[in-house]
Tab-separated table of C-alpha atoms in Angstrom:
chain	number	residue	atom	x	y	z
R	1	MET	CA	-0.048	0.150	0.300
R	2	LYS	CA	1.479	2.849	-1.238
R	3	VAL	CA	1.086	6.210	2.296
R	4	LYS	CA	1.851	9.678	1.301
R	5	ILE	CA	3.000	11.103	4.307
R	6	LEU	CA	0.998	14.923	4.727
R	7	SER	CA	0.731	17.927	7.131
R	8	ILE	CA	-2.185	19.279	8.573
R	9	LEU	CA	-0.380	21.610	7.095
R	10	THR	CA	0.111	25.318	8.311
R	11	LEU	CA	-3.661	25.485	8.707
R	12	VAL	CA	-2.569	24.342	12.887
R	13	GLY	CA	0.745	23.447	12.656
R	14	LEU	CA	2.747	26.685	11.219
R	15	LEU	CA	-0.383	28.703	11.910
R	16	ALA	CA	-0.986	27.824	15.546
R	17	ALA	CA	0.280	25.732	17.112
R	18	ALA	CA	2.660	27.064	20.275
R	19	CYS	CA	5.296	24.014	20.025
R	20	THR	CA	6.924	21.634	17.787
R	21	ASP	CA	5.534	18.651	19.635
R	22	LEU	CA	2.851	19.488	17.589
R	23	ASP	CA	3.599	19.025	14.729
R	24	GLU	CA	3.586	15.594	15.559
R	25	LYS	CA	0.013	15.205	16.043
R	26	LEU	CA	-1.308	16.707	13.269
R	27	TYR	CA	0.886	14.687	10.789
R	28	ASP	CA	-1.728	11.902	8.501
R	29	LYS	CA	-1.834	9.346	6.696
R	30	VAL	CA	-3.276	10.000	4.169
R	31	SER	CA	-4.275	5.893	1.103
R	32	THR	CA	-3.372	6.841	-2.477
R	33	ASP	CA	-4.586	3.391	-3.458
R	34	ASP	CA	-5.628	1.529	-1.042
R	35	TYR	CA	-9.153	3.004	1.894
R	36	GLY	CA	-11.241	5.349	0.524
R	37	LYS	CA	-12.111	4.118	-3.504
R	38	THR	CA	-15.745	2.838	-2.462
R	39	ALA	CA	-18.299	5.499	-1.906
R	40	ALA	CA	-19.642	3.879	1.518
R	41	GLU	CA	-15.843	3.830	2.699
R	42	ILE	CA	-15.823	7.726	1.415
R	43	GLN	CA	-18.904	7.624	3.812
R	44	THR	CA	-16.558	6.767	6.252
R	45	ILE	CA	-14.558	8.493	6.029
R	46	VAL	CA	-16.382	12.172	5.335
R	47	GLY	CA	-18.028	11.331	9.351
R	48	GLY	CA	-15.222	11.970	10.833
R	49	ALA	CA	-15.675	15.682	9.453
R	50	TYR	CA	-19.136	16.210	11.513
R	51	ALA	CA	-16.871	14.473	14.668
R	52	THR	CA	-15.029	17.234	14.842
R	53	LEU	CA	-17.709	19.659	14.680
R	54	ARG	CA	-17.546	18.571	18.910
R	55	GLY	CA	-13.460	19.663	19.004
R	56	PHE	CA	-11.169	18.434	20.786
R	57	ASN	CA	-8.743	18.660	24.141
R	58	ASP	CA	-5.334	19.937	23.306
R	59	SER	CA	-4.400	20.740	27.056
R	60	ASP	CA	-1.342	18.577	26.249
R	61	GLN	CA	-0.498	21.682	24.117
R	62	GLY	CA	-0.514	24.667	25.784
R	63	GLY	CA	-4.140	24.097	27.748
R	64	THR	CA	-6.102	25.035	25.305
R	65	ILE	CA	-9.364	22.677	25.234
R	66	CYS	CA	-11.183	23.720	21.956
R	67	TYR	CA	-15.126	21.930	22.455
R	68	PRO	CA	-18.463	24.528	21.073
R	69	THR	CA	-19.612	23.923	24.873
R	70	CYS	CA	-16.127	24.596	26.582
R	71	GLU	CA	-15.084	27.828	29.193
R	72	PHE	CA	-12.543	27.965	26.368
R	73	VAL	CA	-15.064	28.560	22.790
R	74	PHE	CA	-18.629	29.605	24.617
R	75	PHE	CA	-16.990	31.297	27.026
R	76	LEU	CA	-15.763	33.823	24.657
R	77	GLU	CA	-18.614	34.227	22.686
R	78	GLU	CA	-21.083	34.723	26.073
R	79	CYS	CA	-18.920	37.064	28.455
R	80	VAL	CA	-18.118	39.483	26.779
R	81	SER	CA	-21.459	40.207	25.793
R	82	ASP	CA	-24.480	41.654	28.196
R	83	GLU	CA	-25.753	38.200	28.808
R	84	ALA	CA	-23.344	36.143	31.033
R	85	CYS	CA	-20.120	36.570	33.071
R	86	ILE	CA	-17.575	34.603	34.749
R	87	PRO	CA	-17.211	36.009	38.069
R	88	THR	CA	-13.698	35.846	40.534
R	89	ARG	CA	-14.510	33.935	43.910
R	90	GLY	CA	-11.606	33.907	46.037
R	91	THR	CA	-9.427	32.456	44.354
R	92	ASP	CA	-11.595	29.839	42.133
R	93	TRP	CA	-11.953	31.512	38.257
R	94	TYR	CA	-9.494	34.022	37.852
R	95	ASP	CA	-6.952	32.025	36.270
R	96	GLY	CA	-4.509	34.754	35.850
R	97	GLY	CA	-7.146	36.802	34.774
R	98	ARG	CA	-7.948	36.048	31.697
R	99	TYR	CA	-11.934	35.578	32.157
R	100	GLN	CA	-11.906	39.552	33.896
R	101	GLN	CA	-9.582	40.474	30.457
R	102	LEU	CA	-13.530	39.078	29.016
R	103	GLN	CA	-15.399	41.201	31.498
R	104	PHE	CA	-13.421	44.078	30.930
R	105	HIS	CA	-13.787	44.573	27.582
R	106	THR	CA	-9.053	44.048	27.360
R	107	TRP	CA	-8.115	40.876	26.140
R	108	ASP	CA	-5.223	40.651	24.813
R	109	PRO	CA	-2.988	37.741	22.007
R	110	GLN	CA	-1.716	36.399	25.169
R	111	ASN	CA	-5.462	35.401	26.019
R	112	ILE	CA	-5.471	31.532	25.860
R	113	LEU	CA	-9.753	32.075	25.314
R	114	ILE	CA	-8.903	33.539	21.944
R	115	TRP	CA	-5.667	31.030	20.748
R	116	SER	CA	-8.744	28.097	21.470
R	117	ALA	CA	-11.146	29.822	19.202
R	118	TRP	CA	-8.417	30.078	16.597
R	119	LYS	CA	-7.022	27.156	16.815
R	120	TYR	CA	-10.786	25.279	16.809
R	121	SER	CA	-12.006	26.758	13.632
R	122	PHE	CA	-8.804	25.467	12.111
R	123	GLN	CA	-8.315	22.335	13.477
R	124	GLY	CA	-11.937	22.117	11.553
R	125	ILE	CA	-11.289	23.800	8.914
R	126	ALA	CA	-7.817	21.016	8.219
R	127	ASN	CA	-9.756	18.492	8.650
R	128	VAL	CA	-11.779	19.245	6.131
R	129	ASN	CA	-8.794	19.287	3.680
R	130	SER	CA	-7.579	16.305	4.247
R	131	ILE	CA	-10.589	14.757	3.346
R	132	ILE	CA	-10.869	16.074	0.470
R	133	TYR	CA	-7.831	15.685	-0.702
R	134	GLN	CA	-8.905	12.007	-0.198
R	135	VAL	CA	-12.373	11.661	-1.703
R	136	ASP	CA	-9.877	13.692	-4.897
R	137	GLN	CA	-7.775	10.496	-4.450
R	138	SER	CA	-10.648	7.905	-4.140
R	139	GLY	CA	-12.908	5.802	-6.959
R	140	LEU	CA	-15.576	7.927	-7.430
R	141	THR	CA	-16.784	9.779	-9.989
R	142	GLU	CA	-16.005	13.309	-10.176
R	143	GLU	CA	-19.516	14.339	-10.641
R	144	ASP	CA	-19.856	11.572	-7.252
R	145	LYS	CA	-16.240	13.426	-6.244
R	146	ASP	CA	-18.637	16.979	-6.642
R	147	ILE	CA	-21.965	15.284	-4.555
R	148	VAL	CA	-18.868	14.411	-1.409
R	149	LYS	CA	-17.686	17.112	-1.671
R	150	ALA	CA	-20.356	19.783	-1.454
R	151	GLU	CA	-20.698	18.671	1.758
R	152	LEU	CA	-17.146	18.906	3.089
R	153	ARG	CA	-17.013	21.982	1.234
R	154	GLY	CA	-20.517	23.231	3.327
R	155	LEU	CA	-19.051	22.296	6.805
R	156	ARG	CA	-15.649	24.350	5.914
R	157	ALA	CA	-17.635	27.513	5.206
R	158	TYR	CA	-19.570	27.293	8.237
R	159	TYR	CA	-15.944	27.589	10.607
R	160	TYR	CA	-14.775	30.440	7.869
R	161	SER	CA	-18.373	32.370	9.389
R	162	LEU	CA	-16.719	31.891	12.946
R	163	LEU	CA	-13.240	33.354	12.092
R	164	ILE	CA	-14.930	36.115	9.692
R	165	ASP	CA	-16.578	37.178	12.809
R	166	LYS	CA	-14.602	36.718	15.188
R	167	PHE	CA	-10.994	37.525	13.532
R	168	GLY	CA	-12.244	38.994	9.597
R	169	ASN	CA	-8.511	39.122	8.256
R	170	VAL	CA	-7.621	35.956	8.616
R	171	PRO	CA	-5.574	33.379	5.515
R	172	ILE	CA	-8.567	31.137	3.281
R	173	VAL	CA	-6.691	27.798	2.928
R	174	THR	CA	-8.362	25.334	0.914
R	175	SER	CA	-5.650	23.130	-0.130
R	176	PHE	CA	-4.099	19.807	1.715
R	177	GLU	CA	-0.989	20.383	0.178
R	178	GLN	CA	-0.098	23.743	0.368
R	179	SER	CA	2.910	24.318	1.797
R	180	GLU	CA	3.750	28.167	1.573
R	181	LEU	CA	3.276	30.230	4.565
R	182	PRO	CA	-0.419	31.234	3.952
R	183	ALA	CA	-0.467	35.718	4.574
R	184	ASN	CA	-4.381	37.622	5.806
R	185	SER	CA	-7.294	37.774	3.511
R	186	SER	CA	-9.471	40.598	4.678
R	187	ARG	CA	-12.368	40.216	6.004
R	188	ALA	CA	-14.865	41.310	2.058
R	189	GLU	CA	-12.410	38.495	1.181
R	190	VAL	CA	-13.767	36.284	3.244
R	191	PHE	CA	-16.849	37.381	3.323
R	192	LYS	CA	-17.565	36.803	-0.060
R	193	PHE	CA	-15.722	33.217	-0.068
R	194	VAL	CA	-18.050	31.716	2.514
R	195	GLU	CA	-21.052	33.307	0.585
R	196	ASP	CA	-19.315	31.601	-3.112
R	197	GLU	CA	-18.543	28.296	-1.587
R	198	LEU	CA	-22.165	28.482	-0.491
R	199	LEU	CA	-23.641	29.118	-3.493
R	200	ASP	CA	-21.897	27.952	-5.816
R	201	ILE	CA	-22.317	23.855	-3.590
R	202	MET	CA	-26.630	24.511	-2.950
R	203	ASP	CA	-27.500	22.241	-5.877
R	204	LYS	CA	-25.472	19.365	-5.313
R	205	LEU	CA	-26.422	19.824	-0.829
R	206	PRO	CA	-29.060	17.403	-0.390
R	207	SER	CA	-33.323	19.325	0.695
R	208	GLY	CA	-35.167	19.094	2.982
R	209	ILE	CA	-34.829	17.898	6.225
R	210	ARG	CA	-31.466	16.559	7.092
R	211	TYR	CA	-31.114	16.528	10.390
R	212	GLY	CA	-27.433	16.728	12.179
R	213	GLY	CA	-25.838	16.728	8.184
R	214	PHE	CA	-25.648	19.881	5.245
R	215	SER	CA	-27.965	20.671	3.587
R	216	GLN	CA	-29.336	23.162	1.521
R	217	ASN	CA	-31.502	24.555	4.272
R	218	VAL	CA	-28.627	24.914	6.492
R	219	ALA	CA	-26.358	26.033	4.201
R	220	ASN	CA	-29.367	29.137	2.952
R	221	SER	CA	-29.618	29.736	6.965
R	222	LEU	CA	-25.873	30.230	7.441
R	223	LEU	CA	-26.475	32.637	4.295
R	224	ALA	CA	-29.569	34.350	5.539
R	225	ARG	CA	-26.150	35.497	8.948
R	226	LEU	CA	-23.450	36.382	6.442
R	227	TYR	CA	-26.266	38.631	4.992
R	228	LEU	CA	-27.756	39.905	8.267
R	229	ASN	CA	-23.752	41.291	9.344
R	230	ALA	CA	-22.927	42.124	6.377
R	231	GLU	CA	-22.671	45.573	6.860
R	232	VAL	CA	-20.725	45.279	10.347
R	233	TYR	CA	-18.174	42.191	7.788
R	234	THR	CA	-18.244	44.538	4.383
R	235	GLY	CA	-19.596	47.423	4.825
R	236	THR	CA	-22.500	46.963	2.849
R	237	ALA	CA	-25.726	45.843	3.947
R	238	ARG	CA	-27.416	42.889	2.297
R	239	TRP	CA	-30.959	43.530	3.840
R	240	GLN	CA	-32.904	42.194	0.953
R	241	ASP	CA	-30.446	39.091	0.232
R	242	CYS	CA	-30.823	37.928	4.027
R	243	ILE	CA	-34.492	37.987	2.680
R	244	ASP	CA	-34.239	35.882	0.332
R	245	ALA	CA	-31.644	33.501	1.254
R	246	CYS	CA	-35.000	32.810	4.444
R	247	ASP	CA	-37.174	32.380	2.086
R	248	ARG	CA	-35.259	29.642	0.478
R	249	VAL	CA	-34.769	27.740	3.809
R	250	SER	CA	-37.895	25.139	4.884
R	251	GLY	CA	-39.975	22.735	6.140
R	252	TYR	CA	-39.198	23.151	9.481
R	253	SER	CA	-42.009	25.050	12.258
R	254	LEU	CA	-41.250	26.426	16.028
R	255	GLU	CA	-41.664	23.560	18.883
R	256	PRO	CA	-45.255	24.696	20.884
R	257	ASP	CA	-42.948	24.013	23.713
R	258	TYR	CA	-39.521	26.053	23.627
R	259	PHE	CA	-37.684	23.822	25.967
R	260	THR	CA	-37.951	20.458	23.110
R	261	ASN	CA	-35.122	22.769	21.234
R	262	PHE	CA	-32.933	21.933	24.524
R	263	LYS	CA	-34.425	18.722	25.901
R	264	THR	CA	-31.503	14.943	26.039
R	265	ARG	CA	-33.698	14.173	23.112
R	266	ASN	CA	-34.267	17.177	21.308
R	267	GLU	CA	-33.256	15.148	17.719
R	268	ILE	CA	-36.453	14.675	18.112
R	269	SER	CA	-37.813	18.378	17.389
R	270	LYS	CA	-38.485	20.061	14.290
R	271	GLU	CA	-36.875	23.480	14.946
R	272	VAL	CA	-33.630	22.158	15.010
R	273	ILE	CA	-31.852	23.012	10.959
R	274	PHE	CA	-28.037	22.257	12.311
R	275	ALA	CA	-26.602	20.575	15.915
R	276	ILE	CA	-23.663	18.893	17.010
R	277	PRO	CA	-25.042	15.237	17.847
R	278	TYR	CA	-23.910	13.659	21.786
R	279	ASP	CA	-24.617	10.561	23.081
R	280	HIS	CA	-22.261	9.874	26.157
R	281	LYS	CA	-22.757	5.837	24.917
R	282	GLU	CA	-21.599	6.651	21.798
R	283	GLY	CA	-18.518	8.193	23.527
R	284	THR	CA	-18.534	11.641	22.307
R	285	VAL	CA	-17.346	14.274	24.998
R	286	GLY	CA	-16.709	18.133	25.251
R	287	ASN	CA	-21.184	18.907	26.080
R	288	TYR	CA	-20.090	19.025	29.676
R	289	LEU	CA	-21.332	22.819	30.020
R	290	ALA	CA	-24.000	22.130	32.736
R	291	SER	CA	-20.998	21.674	34.725
R	292	MET	CA	-19.433	25.110	34.274
R	293	THR	CA	-22.487	27.097	35.822
R	294	TYR	CA	-24.139	25.035	38.593
R	295	HIS	CA	-23.012	25.635	42.293
R	296	TYR	CA	-21.295	22.631	44.471
R	297	ASN	CA	-23.770	21.376	45.961
R	298	GLN	CA	-26.350	21.916	43.703
R	299	LYS	CA	-25.732	18.152	43.002
R	300	PHE	CA	-28.213	17.245	45.376
R	301	ALA	CA	-30.782	19.461	43.738
R	302	TYR	CA	-30.722	15.617	41.341
R	303	THR	CA	-29.633	12.897	43.114
R	304	ALA	CA	-30.629	12.588	46.787
R	305	ASP	CA	-26.871	10.229	47.350
R	306	GLY	CA	-25.419	13.210	45.314
R	307	SER	CA	-24.041	11.174	42.230
R	308	TYR	CA	-24.756	13.959	40.037
R	309	PRO	CA	-21.824	14.855	38.015
R	310	TRP	CA	-19.266	17.461	40.143
R	311	CYS	CA	-20.109	21.645	39.202
R	312	GLY	CA	-18.044	24.256	38.738
R	313	ASN	CA	-19.785	26.862	39.643
R	314	GLY	CA	-18.604	28.835	36.990
R	315	ILE	CA	-20.253	31.099	33.802
R	316	SER	CA	-23.702	32.745	35.397
R	317	ALA	CA	-26.259	35.396	33.885
R	318	GLN	CA	-25.441	38.910	34.120
R	319	PRO	CA	-27.327	40.838	36.671
R	320	GLY	CA	-29.719	42.563	34.929
R	321	LEU	CA	-30.794	39.349	32.432
R	322	TYR	CA	-32.840	37.959	34.470
R	323	SER	CA	-34.789	41.092	35.592
R	324	SER	CA	-34.714	42.218	31.865
R	325	PHE	CA	-37.322	38.827	30.840
R	326	ASP	CA	-40.769	39.373	31.477
R	327	GLU	CA	-42.406	37.378	34.425
R	328	ASN	CA	-44.895	35.335	32.229
R	329	ASP	CA	-41.844	34.733	29.159
R	330	VAL	CA	-41.311	31.454	29.324
R	331	ARG	CA	-37.823	31.929	28.395
R	332	ARG	CA	-36.855	33.579	31.392
R	333	LYS	CA	-36.866	29.867	32.812
R	334	SER	CA	-33.381	29.520	30.768
R	335	VAL	CA	-32.068	32.198	34.120
R	336	LEU	CA	-32.009	29.883	37.518
R	337	VAL	CA	-32.181	31.944	40.451
R	338	GLY	CA	-34.381	31.426	43.950
R	339	GLU	CA	-33.514	28.350	47.035
R	340	GLN	CA	-32.050	25.467	45.615
R	341	ILE	CA	-34.678	22.243	47.067
R	342	HIS	CA	-32.345	19.598	47.392
R	343	VAL	CA	-34.105	16.129	46.563
R	344	GLY	CA	-33.938	14.188	49.207
R	345	THR	CA	-34.877	16.408	52.261
R	346	GLY	CA	-37.406	18.518	50.203
R	347	SER	CA	-35.183	20.363	52.241
R	348	VAL	CA	-33.511	24.900	50.940
R	349	ILE	CA	-29.689	22.963	49.945
R	350	MET	CA	-26.720	24.240	52.656
R	351	MET	CA	-22.914	25.389	51.093
R	352	ASP	CA	-20.213	24.542	52.471
R	353	ASN	CA	-19.608	28.011	54.418
R	354	GLY	CA	-23.477	26.606	55.613
R	355	ASN	CA	-25.490	29.139	54.127
R	356	PRO	CA	-28.779	28.336	51.794
R	357	LEU	CA	-27.962	28.419	48.387
R	358	ILE	CA	-30.137	30.724	46.566
R	359	TYR	CA	-29.195	32.175	43.376
R	360	THR	CA	-29.338	35.603	43.728
R	361	GLU	CA	-29.371	37.566	40.169
R	362	GLU	CA	-27.423	40.450	41.464
R	363	ILE	CA	-23.557	40.415	41.778
R	364	GLU	CA	-21.812	42.727	44.895
R	365	LYS	CA	-18.271	42.944	43.455
R	366	TYR	CA	-17.186	40.974	40.640
R	367	THR	CA	-13.882	39.904	41.412
R	368	ASN	CA	-14.698	38.195	44.684
R	369	ALA	CA	-18.281	37.517	44.307
R	370	LEU	CA	-20.492	35.171	46.674
R	371	GLN	CA	-20.663	30.990	45.769
R	372	ASN	CA	-24.213	31.824	45.213
R	373	GLU	CA	-23.753	34.953	43.007
R	374	GLY	CA	-25.343	35.188	39.528
R	375	GLY	CA	-27.906	33.470	37.977
R	376	ARG	CA	-27.375	30.416	35.952
R	377	LEU	CA	-27.261	28.643	32.533
R	378	ASN	CA	-30.102	26.789	32.941
R	379	LYS	CA	-31.551	26.064	29.168
R	380	TYR	CA	-30.591	22.514	28.548
R	381	GLU	CA	-32.644	19.552	30.451
R	382	VAL	CA	-31.049	18.177	33.352
R	383	GLN	CA	-31.460	14.512	34.702
R	384	SER	CA	-30.477	12.897	37.640
R	385	ASP	CA	-28.360	10.131	35.668
R	386	ASP	CA	-26.825	12.441	33.597
R	387	GLN	CA	-23.396	11.795	32.280
R	388	TRP	CA	-19.888	14.453	32.870
R	389	GLU	CA	-20.538	14.023	29.404
R	390	ARG	CA	-24.293	14.904	28.669
R	391	ASP	CA	-26.573	13.906	25.331
R	392	ASN	CA	-28.026	16.593	25.309
R	393	ASP	CA	-26.907	18.430	21.339
R	394	TRP	CA	-25.328	21.687	21.213
R	395	VAL	CA	-28.054	23.824	18.331
R	396	LEU	CA	-26.558	25.740	16.196
R	397	ILE	CA	-29.393	27.068	14.194
R	398	ARG	CA	-32.781	26.409	14.517
R	399	TYR	CA	-36.325	27.480	12.695
R	400	ALA	CA	-36.417	30.569	15.275
R	401	GLU	CA	-33.517	32.475	14.213
R	402	ILE	CA	-34.964	32.432	10.625
R	403	LEU	CA	-37.602	34.266	12.232
R	404	MET	CA	-35.992	36.281	13.641
R	405	MET	CA	-33.251	37.495	10.652
R	406	LYS	CA	-36.044	37.733	8.305
R	407	ALA	CA	-37.688	39.948	11.331
R	408	GLU	CA	-35.261	42.591	11.565
R	409	ALA	CA	-34.182	42.518	8.133
R	410	ASN	CA	-37.760	43.642	7.342
R	411	PHE	CA	-37.316	46.206	10.167
R	412	ARG	CA	-34.154	47.281	8.289
R	413	LEU	CA	-35.709	48.220	5.313
R	414	GLY	CA	-39.163	50.210	6.492
R	415	TYR	CA	-41.306	47.354	6.256
R	416	THR	CA	-42.264	47.350	9.825
R	417	ALA	CA	-45.403	45.296	9.328
R	418	ASN	CA	-43.271	42.510	7.021
R	419	ALA	CA	-41.737	42.128	10.186
R	420	ILE	CA	-44.028	42.048	13.285
R	421	PRO	CA	-45.957	39.086	12.784
R	422	LEU	CA	-42.973	37.847	12.109
R	423	VAL	CA	-41.773	38.205	16.174
R	424	ASN	CA	-44.567	37.580	17.728
R	425	GLN	CA	-45.476	33.979	16.819
R	426	LEU	CA	-42.011	33.957	19.195
R	427	ARG	CA	-43.440	36.209	21.131
R	428	GLU	CA	-47.283	34.136	21.868
R	429	ARG	CA	-45.076	31.550	22.050
R	430	ALA	CA	-43.245	31.998	24.291
R	431	GLY	CA	-46.218	33.703	26.631
R	432	LEU	CA	-46.763	37.037	25.823
R	433	SER	CA	-49.013	39.670	24.206
R	434	SER	CA	-48.447	40.432	20.232
R	435	LEU	CA	-46.926	43.578	19.542
R	436	THR	CA	-48.524	46.032	17.461
R	437	THR	CA	-45.249	48.627	16.967
R	438	LEU	CA	-41.695	47.265	16.769
R	439	THR	CA	-38.595	49.489	17.159
R	440	LEU	CA	-34.815	48.549	17.594
R	441	GLU	CA	-35.129	47.642	20.636
R	442	ASP	CA	-37.531	45.868	21.010
R	443	LEU	CA	-35.791	43.096	18.499
R	444	ASP	CA	-33.078	43.680	20.431
R	445	ARG	CA	-34.346	42.873	23.335
R	446	GLU	CA	-36.534	39.782	21.382
R	447	TRP	CA	-32.420	38.332	20.678
R	448	LYS	CA	-31.387	37.871	23.470
R	449	HIS	CA	-34.396	36.442	25.167
R	450	GLU	CA	-34.783	33.394	22.403
R	451	PHE	CA	-31.311	32.705	21.931
R	452	VAL	CA	-30.414	33.832	25.680
R	453	PHE	CA	-27.502	31.469	25.848
R	454	GLU	CA	-26.622	29.450	22.791
R	455	GLY	CA	-23.854	31.403	21.765
R	456	ILE	CA	-24.716	34.266	19.348
R	457	ARG	CA	-25.401	37.650	22.022
R	458	ARG	CA	-21.703	38.615	21.246
R	459	THR	CA	-22.858	39.553	17.567
R	460	THR	CA	-25.726	40.770	17.630
R	461	ASN	CA	-24.137	43.800	20.990
R	462	ILE	CA	-21.641	44.113	18.114
R	463	ARG	CA	-24.528	44.244	15.103
R	464	PHE	CA	-27.020	46.685	17.092
R	465	GLY	CA	-23.936	48.815	18.259
R	466	THR	CA	-24.467	48.818	21.839
R	467	PHE	CA	-21.053	46.219	22.265
R	468	PHE	CA	-19.496	49.659	23.192
R	469	ASN	CA	-21.888	50.503	25.393
R	470	ALA	CA	-20.709	50.501	28.781
R	471	TRP	CA	-22.257	48.705	31.077
R	472	TRP	CA	-22.655	46.280	34.299
R	473	GLU	CA	-18.795	45.974	35.735
R	474	LYS	CA	-18.045	47.187	31.631
R	475	GLY	CA	-16.811	50.933	30.370
R	476	THR	CA	-16.823	51.951	26.861
R	477	THR	CA	-15.387	49.685	23.961
R	478	PRO	CA	-13.611	51.003	21.037
R	479	GLN	CA	-14.460	49.761	18.573
R	480	TYR	CA	-11.271	48.009	17.860
R	481	ARG	CA	-11.948	45.835	18.806
R	482	ALA	CA	-14.986	44.017	17.198
R	483	LEU	CA	-12.347	41.972	16.404
R	484	TYR	CA	-10.265	39.399	18.545
R	485	PRO	CA	-6.386	40.114	17.837
R	486	ILE	CA	-4.948	36.890	16.001
R	487	PRO	CA	-3.220	34.821	18.586
R	488	HIS	CA	0.272	35.685	19.783
R	489	ASN	CA	2.334	32.972	19.347
R	490	VAL	CA	0.851	31.915	15.751
R	491	LEU	CA	2.014	35.185	14.243
R	492	ALA	CA	5.441	34.305	16.006
R	493	LEU	CA	4.958	31.460	13.759
R	494	ASN	CA	4.092	32.790	10.232
R	495	PRO	CA	5.463	36.260	9.169
R	496	SER	CA	3.011	36.274	6.794
R	497	LEU	CA	0.074	37.985	8.662
R	498	LYS	CA	0.273	40.415	9.486
R	499	GLN	CA	-2.605	41.733	13.238
R	500	ASN	CA	-5.407	42.911	13.640
R	501	THR	CA	-5.889	46.626	13.683
R	502	GLY	CA	-6.052	48.985	16.922
R	503	TYR	CA	-3.786	45.573	18.903
């Protein structure tokens, strides 16, 4: 058997590695004349691209953890927004000040969370490029290769959509065999690349509903996101294009129960368009967000003997979030406040310091918070037999977002009458009265409440301009911080790259 040894490129090795040991991990053996010739074998290889969406633990290489639900990647989205925070509780959750940098909007290129987010996307891209290489070497017909590669190119475009949002000016690498160090492409160039890729593959993708797989519906949803933020990304608004992309998404409906989307078996949802499947029985790892929010003794709220997985008492709702919901809004239950009851005794759980475990909305001192301060992230279903690795599929896109994108685009074009009924569909499901008028502030509030803790609030803050305003424990933010810096160790390895302005 002839085997070709290839590096998974400078994407992670040369762009992203902090130490030379990582190079060994990023080499792959790609057979050029054996496995991967048949359609069935190709499908098993393509499955590896989807597996990469779950991220990876690279804690032995610079301490990076690159799961999309973890404290390194998810926190980077939520805790720079007006939605969540990570209070320092004594010595807990200080970690060299990296989380405080998020709250204060003072992050620098050395912050390991920024490095993890960069690495998550570029490792995914590198993996896709390597699989496309294998498809090209296979015995499939050219027509069949194009169909398989369409799915892979869609996944790669998804990763680049994350990068354009966070970093803007990033290298575009599409070849597994590229050896030269890539330079930055401008944010506008990356935008065009993602748009062109999604449009080019559209007719080759499966139509209809396809859970957990890339499809025309997923591609159109990503295009709608791209166009919704086009003015931020390129300086040119694309509101009508956003509406048109939303109109091409079909086959989905709102679940009558909002929380069906976040159940342990949420694959039953008729609303979820794209999700990352998790099942601990199948060995999937990385979905432990619930353990990053609840108090250490929350375990007694679910199991009388305290056998529920350990919790780290970390990420919390930012003060003011819980009270911003109408008291009749069912979505308010996404934030957990109040007394926590011991499932075995029926009494309030006690903390180790002898005080009752009562989550408060307010956090008196961010840099030295009490253990029970801050509402907790409570959106995904919790069950007493949960393992550390949860089984809830991680929702990336759902039909509610299509309705909100279409509503906002209509509103910004001046078609308020078209926008109101779209917003009211979500409000009515949430148990709220319908709106008869609509303002930009109303739209922003609906984005916050409908998608609380779903990892898109930072992007919404930037698009609405609120990201730059002062809020709790944060002063005004300079405009350049709408982009994160390119990590310092990436720049050290690749002199062809230039740092984003301001850093």
